[in-house]
Short mmCIF file of C-alpha atoms in Angstrom, two decimals:
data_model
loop_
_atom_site.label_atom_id
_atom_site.label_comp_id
_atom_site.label_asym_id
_atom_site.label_seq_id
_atom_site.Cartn_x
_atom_site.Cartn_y
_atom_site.Cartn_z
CA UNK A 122 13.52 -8.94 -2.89
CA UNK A 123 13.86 -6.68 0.37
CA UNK A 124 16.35 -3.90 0.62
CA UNK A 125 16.26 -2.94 3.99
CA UNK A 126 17.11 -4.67 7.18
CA UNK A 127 16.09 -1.15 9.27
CA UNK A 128 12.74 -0.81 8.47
CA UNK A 129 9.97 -3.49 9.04
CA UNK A 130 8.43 -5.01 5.65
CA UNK A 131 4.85 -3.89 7.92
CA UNK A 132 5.66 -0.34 6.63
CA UNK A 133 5.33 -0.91 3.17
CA UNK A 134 3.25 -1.71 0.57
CA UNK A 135 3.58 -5.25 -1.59
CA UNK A 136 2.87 -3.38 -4.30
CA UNK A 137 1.78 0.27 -5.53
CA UNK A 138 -2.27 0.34 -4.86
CA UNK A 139 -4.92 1.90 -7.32
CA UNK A 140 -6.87 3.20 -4.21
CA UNK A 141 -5.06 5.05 -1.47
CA UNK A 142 -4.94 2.32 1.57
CA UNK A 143 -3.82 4.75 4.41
CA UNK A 144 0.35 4.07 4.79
CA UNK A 145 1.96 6.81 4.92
CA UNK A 146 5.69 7.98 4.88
CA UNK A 147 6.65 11.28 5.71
CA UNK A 148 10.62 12.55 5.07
CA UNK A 149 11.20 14.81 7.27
CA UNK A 150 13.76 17.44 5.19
CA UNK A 151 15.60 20.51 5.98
CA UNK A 152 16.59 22.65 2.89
CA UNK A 153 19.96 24.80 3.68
CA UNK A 154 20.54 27.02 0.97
CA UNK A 155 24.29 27.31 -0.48
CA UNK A 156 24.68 30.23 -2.79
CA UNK A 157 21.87 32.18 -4.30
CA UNK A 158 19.18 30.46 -5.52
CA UNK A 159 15.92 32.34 -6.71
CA UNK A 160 12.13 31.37 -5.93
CA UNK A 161 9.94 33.52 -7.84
CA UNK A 162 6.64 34.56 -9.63
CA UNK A 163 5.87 37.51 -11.92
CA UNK A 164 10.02 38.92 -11.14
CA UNK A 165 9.48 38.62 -7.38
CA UNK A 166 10.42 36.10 -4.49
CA UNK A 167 7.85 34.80 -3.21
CA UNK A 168 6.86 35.12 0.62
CA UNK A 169 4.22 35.44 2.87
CA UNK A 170 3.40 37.59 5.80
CA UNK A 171 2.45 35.04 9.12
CA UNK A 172 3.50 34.20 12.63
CA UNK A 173 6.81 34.34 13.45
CA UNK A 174 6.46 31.55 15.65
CA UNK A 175 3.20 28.78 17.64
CA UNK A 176 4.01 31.21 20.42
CA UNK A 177 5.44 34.07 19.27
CA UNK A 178 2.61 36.39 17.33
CA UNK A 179 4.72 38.74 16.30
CA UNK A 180 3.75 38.76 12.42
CA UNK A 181 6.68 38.19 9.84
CA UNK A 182 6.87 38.22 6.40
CA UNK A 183 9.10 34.44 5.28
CA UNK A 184 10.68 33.70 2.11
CA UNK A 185 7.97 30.86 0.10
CA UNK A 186 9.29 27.97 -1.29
CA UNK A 187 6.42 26.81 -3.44
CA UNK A 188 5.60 23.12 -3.95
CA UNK A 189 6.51 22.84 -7.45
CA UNK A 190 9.83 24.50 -6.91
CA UNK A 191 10.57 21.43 -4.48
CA UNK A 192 9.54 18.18 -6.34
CA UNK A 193 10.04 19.28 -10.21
CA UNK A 194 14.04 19.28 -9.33
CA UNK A 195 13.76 16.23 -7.38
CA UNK A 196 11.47 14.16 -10.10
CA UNK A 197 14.03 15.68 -12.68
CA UNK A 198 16.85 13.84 -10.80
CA UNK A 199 15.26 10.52 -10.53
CA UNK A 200 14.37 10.58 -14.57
CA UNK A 201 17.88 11.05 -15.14
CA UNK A 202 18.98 7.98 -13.26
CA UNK A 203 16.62 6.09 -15.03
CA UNK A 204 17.87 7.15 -18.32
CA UNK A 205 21.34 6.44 -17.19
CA UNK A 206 20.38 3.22 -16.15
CA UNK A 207 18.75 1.88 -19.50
CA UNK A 208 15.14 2.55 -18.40
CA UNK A 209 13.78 5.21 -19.76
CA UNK A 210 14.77 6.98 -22.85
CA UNK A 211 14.16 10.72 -23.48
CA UNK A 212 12.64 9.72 -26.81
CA UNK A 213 9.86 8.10 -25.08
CA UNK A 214 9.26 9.80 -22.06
CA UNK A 215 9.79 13.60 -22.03
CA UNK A 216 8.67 15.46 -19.33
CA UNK A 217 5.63 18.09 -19.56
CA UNK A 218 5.81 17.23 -23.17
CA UNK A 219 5.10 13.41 -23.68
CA UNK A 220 5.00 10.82 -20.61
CA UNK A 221 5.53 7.01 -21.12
CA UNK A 222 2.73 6.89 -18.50
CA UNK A 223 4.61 3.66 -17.00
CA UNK A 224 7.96 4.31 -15.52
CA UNK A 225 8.62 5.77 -11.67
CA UNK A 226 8.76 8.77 -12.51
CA UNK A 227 5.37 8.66 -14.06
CA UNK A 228 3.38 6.66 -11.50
CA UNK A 229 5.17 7.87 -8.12
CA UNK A 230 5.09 11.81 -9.39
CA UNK A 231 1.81 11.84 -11.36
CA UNK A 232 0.83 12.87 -14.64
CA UNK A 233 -1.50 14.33 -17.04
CA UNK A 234 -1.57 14.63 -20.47
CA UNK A 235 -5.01 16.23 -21.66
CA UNK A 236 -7.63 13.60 -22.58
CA UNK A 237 -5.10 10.99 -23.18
CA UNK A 238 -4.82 10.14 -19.43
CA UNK A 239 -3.42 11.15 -16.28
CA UNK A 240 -2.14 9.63 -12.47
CA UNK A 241 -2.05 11.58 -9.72
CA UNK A 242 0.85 11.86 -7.50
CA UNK A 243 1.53 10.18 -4.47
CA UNK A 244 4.12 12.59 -3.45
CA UNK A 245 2.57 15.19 -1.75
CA UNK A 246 5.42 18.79 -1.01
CA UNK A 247 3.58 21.82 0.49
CA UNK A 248 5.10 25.23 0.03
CA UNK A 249 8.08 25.71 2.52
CA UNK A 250 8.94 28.57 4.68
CA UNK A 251 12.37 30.23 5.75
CA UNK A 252 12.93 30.46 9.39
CA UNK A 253 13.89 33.82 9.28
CA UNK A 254 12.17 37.13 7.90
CA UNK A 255 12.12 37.85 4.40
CA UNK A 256 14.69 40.93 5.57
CA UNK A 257 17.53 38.97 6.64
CA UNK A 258 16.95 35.89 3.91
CA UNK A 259 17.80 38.12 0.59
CA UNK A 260 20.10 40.25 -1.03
CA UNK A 261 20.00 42.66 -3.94
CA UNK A 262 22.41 42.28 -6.78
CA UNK A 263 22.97 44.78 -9.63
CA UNK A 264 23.38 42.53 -12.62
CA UNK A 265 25.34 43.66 -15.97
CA UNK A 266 26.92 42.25 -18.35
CA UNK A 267 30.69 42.60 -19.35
CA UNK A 268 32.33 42.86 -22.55
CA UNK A 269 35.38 41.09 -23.65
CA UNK A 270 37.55 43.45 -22.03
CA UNK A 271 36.49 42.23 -19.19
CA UNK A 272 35.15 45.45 -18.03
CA UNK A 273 31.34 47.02 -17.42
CA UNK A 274 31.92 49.47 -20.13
CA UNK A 275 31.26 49.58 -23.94
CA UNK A 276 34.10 49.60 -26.21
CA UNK A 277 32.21 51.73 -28.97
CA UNK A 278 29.94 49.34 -30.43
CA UNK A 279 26.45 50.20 -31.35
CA UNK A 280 26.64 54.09 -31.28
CA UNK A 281 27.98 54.42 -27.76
CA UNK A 282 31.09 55.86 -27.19
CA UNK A 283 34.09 53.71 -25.74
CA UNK A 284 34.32 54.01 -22.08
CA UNK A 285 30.49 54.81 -21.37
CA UNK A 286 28.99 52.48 -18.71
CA UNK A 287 26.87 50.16 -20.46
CA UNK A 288 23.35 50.21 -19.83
CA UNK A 289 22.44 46.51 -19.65
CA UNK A 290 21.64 47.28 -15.59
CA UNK A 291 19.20 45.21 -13.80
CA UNK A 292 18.26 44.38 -10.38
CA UNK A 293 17.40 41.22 -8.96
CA UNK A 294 16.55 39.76 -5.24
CA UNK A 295 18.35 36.77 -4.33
CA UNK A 296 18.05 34.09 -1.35
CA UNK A 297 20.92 34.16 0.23
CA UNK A 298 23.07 31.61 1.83
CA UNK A 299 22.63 29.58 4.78
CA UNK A 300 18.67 30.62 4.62
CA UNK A 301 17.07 27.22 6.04
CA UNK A 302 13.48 26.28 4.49
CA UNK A 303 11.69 23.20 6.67
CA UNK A 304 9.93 20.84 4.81
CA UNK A 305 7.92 17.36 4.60
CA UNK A 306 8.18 15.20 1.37
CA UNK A 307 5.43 13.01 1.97
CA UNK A 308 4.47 9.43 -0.06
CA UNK A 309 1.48 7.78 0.11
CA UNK A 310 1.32 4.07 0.86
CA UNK A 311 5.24 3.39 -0.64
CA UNK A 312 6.74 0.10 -1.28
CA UNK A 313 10.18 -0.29 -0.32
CA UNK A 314 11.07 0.45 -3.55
CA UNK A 315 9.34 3.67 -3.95
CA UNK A 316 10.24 4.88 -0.69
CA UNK A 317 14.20 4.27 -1.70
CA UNK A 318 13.43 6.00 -5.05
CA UNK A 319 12.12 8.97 -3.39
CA UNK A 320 14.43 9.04 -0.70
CA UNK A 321 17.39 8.69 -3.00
CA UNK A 322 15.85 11.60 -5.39
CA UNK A 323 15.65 14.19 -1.95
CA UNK A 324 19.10 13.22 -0.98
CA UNK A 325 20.79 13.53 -4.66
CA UNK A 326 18.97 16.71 -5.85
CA UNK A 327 21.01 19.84 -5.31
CA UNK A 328 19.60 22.88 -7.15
CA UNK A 329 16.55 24.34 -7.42
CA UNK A 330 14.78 27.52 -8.24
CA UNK A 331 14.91 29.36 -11.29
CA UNK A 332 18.32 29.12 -13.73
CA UNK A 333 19.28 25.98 -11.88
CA UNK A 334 22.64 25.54 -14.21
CA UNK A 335 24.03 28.68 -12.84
CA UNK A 336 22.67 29.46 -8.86
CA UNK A 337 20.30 27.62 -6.85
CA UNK A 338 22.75 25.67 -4.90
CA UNK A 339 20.79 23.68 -1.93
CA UNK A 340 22.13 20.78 0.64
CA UNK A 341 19.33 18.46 2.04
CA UNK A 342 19.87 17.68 5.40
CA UNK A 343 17.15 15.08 6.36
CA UNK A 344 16.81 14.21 10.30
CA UNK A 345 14.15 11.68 9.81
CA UNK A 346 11.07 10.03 8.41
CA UNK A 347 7.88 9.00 9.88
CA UNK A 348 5.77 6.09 8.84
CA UNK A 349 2.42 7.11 9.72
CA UNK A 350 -1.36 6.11 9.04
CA UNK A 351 -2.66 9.82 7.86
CA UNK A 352 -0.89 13.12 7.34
CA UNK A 353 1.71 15.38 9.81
CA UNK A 354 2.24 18.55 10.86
CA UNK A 355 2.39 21.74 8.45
CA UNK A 356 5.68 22.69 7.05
CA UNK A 357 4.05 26.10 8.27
CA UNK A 358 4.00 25.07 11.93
CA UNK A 359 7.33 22.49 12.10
CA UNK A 360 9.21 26.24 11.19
CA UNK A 361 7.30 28.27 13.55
CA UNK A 362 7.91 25.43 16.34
CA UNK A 363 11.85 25.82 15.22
CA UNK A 364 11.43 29.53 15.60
CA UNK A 365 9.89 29.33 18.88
CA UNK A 366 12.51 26.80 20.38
CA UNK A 367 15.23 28.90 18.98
CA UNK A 368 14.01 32.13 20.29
CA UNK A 369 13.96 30.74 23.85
CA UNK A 370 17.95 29.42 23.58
CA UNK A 371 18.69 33.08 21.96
CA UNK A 372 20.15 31.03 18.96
CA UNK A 373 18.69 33.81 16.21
CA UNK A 374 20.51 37.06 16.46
CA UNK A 375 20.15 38.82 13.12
CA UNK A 376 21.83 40.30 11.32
CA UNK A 377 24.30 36.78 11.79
CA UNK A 378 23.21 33.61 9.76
CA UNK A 379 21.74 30.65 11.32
CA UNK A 380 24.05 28.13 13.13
CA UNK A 381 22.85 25.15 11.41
CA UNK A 382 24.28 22.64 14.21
CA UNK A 383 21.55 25.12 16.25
CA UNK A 384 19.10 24.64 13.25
CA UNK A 385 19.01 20.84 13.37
CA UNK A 386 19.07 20.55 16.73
CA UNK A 387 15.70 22.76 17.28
CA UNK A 388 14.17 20.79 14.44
CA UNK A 389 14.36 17.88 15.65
CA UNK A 390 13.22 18.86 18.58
CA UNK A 391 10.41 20.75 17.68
CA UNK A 392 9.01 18.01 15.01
CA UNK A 393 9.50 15.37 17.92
CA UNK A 394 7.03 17.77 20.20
CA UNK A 395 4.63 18.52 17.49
CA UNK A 396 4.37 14.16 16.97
CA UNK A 397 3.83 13.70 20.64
CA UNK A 398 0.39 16.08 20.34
CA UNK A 399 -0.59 13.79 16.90
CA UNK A 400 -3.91 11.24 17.45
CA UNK A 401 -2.44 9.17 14.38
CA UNK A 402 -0.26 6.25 14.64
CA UNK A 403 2.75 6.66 13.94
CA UNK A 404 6.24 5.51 14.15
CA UNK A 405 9.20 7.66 14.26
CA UNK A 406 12.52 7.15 13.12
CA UNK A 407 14.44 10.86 13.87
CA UNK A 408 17.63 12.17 15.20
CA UNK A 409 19.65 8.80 16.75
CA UNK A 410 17.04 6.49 15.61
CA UNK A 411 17.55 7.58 12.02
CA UNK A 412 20.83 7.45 11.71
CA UNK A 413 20.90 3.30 11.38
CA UNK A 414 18.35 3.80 8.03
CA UNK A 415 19.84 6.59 6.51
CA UNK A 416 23.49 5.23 6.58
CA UNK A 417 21.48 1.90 5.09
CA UNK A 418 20.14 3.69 2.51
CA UNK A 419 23.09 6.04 1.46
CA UNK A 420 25.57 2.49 1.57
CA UNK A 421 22.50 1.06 -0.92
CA UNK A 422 22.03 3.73 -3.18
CA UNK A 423 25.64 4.98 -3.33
CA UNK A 424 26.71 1.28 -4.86
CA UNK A 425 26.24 1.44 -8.41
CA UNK A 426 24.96 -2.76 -7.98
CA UNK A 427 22.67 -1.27 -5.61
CA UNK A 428 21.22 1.74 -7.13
CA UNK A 429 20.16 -0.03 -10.28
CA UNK A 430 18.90 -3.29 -8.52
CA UNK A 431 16.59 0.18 -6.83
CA UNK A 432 15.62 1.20 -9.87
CA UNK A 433 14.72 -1.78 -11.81
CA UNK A 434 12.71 -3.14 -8.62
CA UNK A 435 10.48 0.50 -9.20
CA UNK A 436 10.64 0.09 -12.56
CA UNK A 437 8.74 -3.53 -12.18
CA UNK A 438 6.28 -2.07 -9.68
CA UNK A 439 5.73 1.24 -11.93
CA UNK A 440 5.31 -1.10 -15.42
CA UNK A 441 2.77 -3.81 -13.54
CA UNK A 442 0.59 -0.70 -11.89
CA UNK A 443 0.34 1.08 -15.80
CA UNK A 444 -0.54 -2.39 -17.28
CA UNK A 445 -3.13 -2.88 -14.63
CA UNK A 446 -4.30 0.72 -14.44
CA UNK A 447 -3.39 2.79 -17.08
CA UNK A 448 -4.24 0.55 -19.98
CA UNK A 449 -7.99 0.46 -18.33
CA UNK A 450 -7.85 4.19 -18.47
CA UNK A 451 -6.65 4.72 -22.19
CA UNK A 452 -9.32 2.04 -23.09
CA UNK A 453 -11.98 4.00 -21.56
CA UNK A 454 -11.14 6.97 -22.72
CA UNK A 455 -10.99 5.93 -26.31
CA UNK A 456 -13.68 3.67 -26.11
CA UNK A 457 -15.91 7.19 -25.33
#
């Protein structure tokens, strides 16, 4: 059963391989922050200190968006379709807890479970990068909480005195809004299948960060994928090519935000120069030439017919690669 009239079956894979076999897909994603959503270690945001731009050597310090904090909230989305669905229970496949080992989730994202088995992932997210400097990317709130009065200050309770300014006072570095973070999702050696289940999991997922029920609001704005026979550019160097280009059309003027019409439109560009220096083979499907495929896909996976007949076809593919694969592994292991 084919999905896609857009994309040549050439592209994809009959069915998911136990040895890599050299297709590639690449999703080329730009993450536009909506609120203020918070990427940290250890109480800190993380970010780095390099290059401002391929050109421009002035050195920066960028906001990080680490690898983890990109795919956990997408794989998170695509489980819950699958439960919604009928395919996968939380009973019998919990994540970082106890994996069924043979649903999508499970064989697209990897797994491990100690010495009871593991799959490694064929999505591959490197940490992401804002565009601008750590400086004009975040904000410092003053967090406290207030009582029923609605008000910041006590009401007597617990020794103080009614009217003192409660002491509950903390401070805490946000991302703020319209920060845009540059990234490639890429999948090795998809079927059409997988590449709709990981396409549809970028496009749905819409928070991410830490307290995702609260802040953490991010839009996905993808302007393209490339089906490739190795690996791209660096998310690293696709933002420092988007600084460069916007630079030269004096389209960054801090302290203003980031157009994001101007955002696109140097990202495309850039990631279009970048493929025209690769010695892989590639074909590219961005900016005009995308448009066809993603309306296909967003038609598909918007239909509810459509969306399941998705996620049963990956369900197959996931289910015939465990019985194959992962039942050789669990017998091995047990067998030692």
């Amino acid at each position: 059963m084919s999905f896609l009239k857009t994309v040549e079956s050439k592209f994809f894979q009959s069915e998911i391989p136990y040895k890599s076999m050299g297709k590639y897909v690449h999703f080329l994603t730009v993450r536009i922050t909506e609120s203020y959503p918070l990427f940290q270690t250890d109480g800190e945001l993380n970010k780095a200190r390099v290059r401002a731009g391929v050109k421009d050597k002035t050195t920066i310090s960028r906001l990080s968006m680490f690898k983890r904090k990109q795919s956990t909230p997408e794989r998170l989305v695509g489980r819950e379709l699958l439960r919604n669905y009928g395919l996968m229970t939380a009973e019998e496949c919990e994540y970082n807890v106890s994996f069924a080992m043979d649903n999508p989730d499970c064989i697209i994202y990897g797994f491990a479970i100690g010495d009871s088995g593991s799959e490694k992932s064929k999505v591959v997210v490197d940490t992401a990068f804002s565009i601008t400097a750590f400086d004009q990317s975040h904000e410092t709130f003053t967090l406290n909480a207030p009582y029923e009065n609605g008000t910041m200050a006590s009401k007597g309770e617990n020794g103080s005195k009614p009217g003192e300014v409660t002491s509950r006072i903390n401070q805490q570095d946000h991302i703020s809004p319209q920060v845009f973070f540059p990234s490639i999702v890429t999948l090795k050696d998809p079927t059409e299948a997988s590449f709709l289940y990981v396409f549809n999991n970028i496009l749905r997922t819409r928070h991410y960060g830490a307290q995702t029920t609260r802040t953490g609001r991010v839009r996905n704005e993808l302007i393209g994928v490339v089906f490739a026979d190795g690996e791209i550019t660096s998310n690293l160097r696709w933002t420092q090519a988007i600084y460069d280009q916007m630079k030269a059309q004096n389209t960054i003027n801090p302290p203003e935000p980031l157009d994001e019409d101007d955002v696109i439109t140097a990202a495309k560009s850039a990631i279009e120069a970048l493929m025209a220096d690769e010695f892989i083979v590639h074909t590219d499907f961005i900016g005009d030439a995308f448009s066809p495929l993603l309306n296909e896909v967003k038609s598909l996976v918007g239909d509810e017919t459509g969306i399941k007949a998705v996620l049963q076809k990956a369900d197959a593919e996931a289910k015939n690669y465990a019985s194959k694969h992962i039942s050789k592994k669990k017998t091995a292991a047990k067998a030692k």
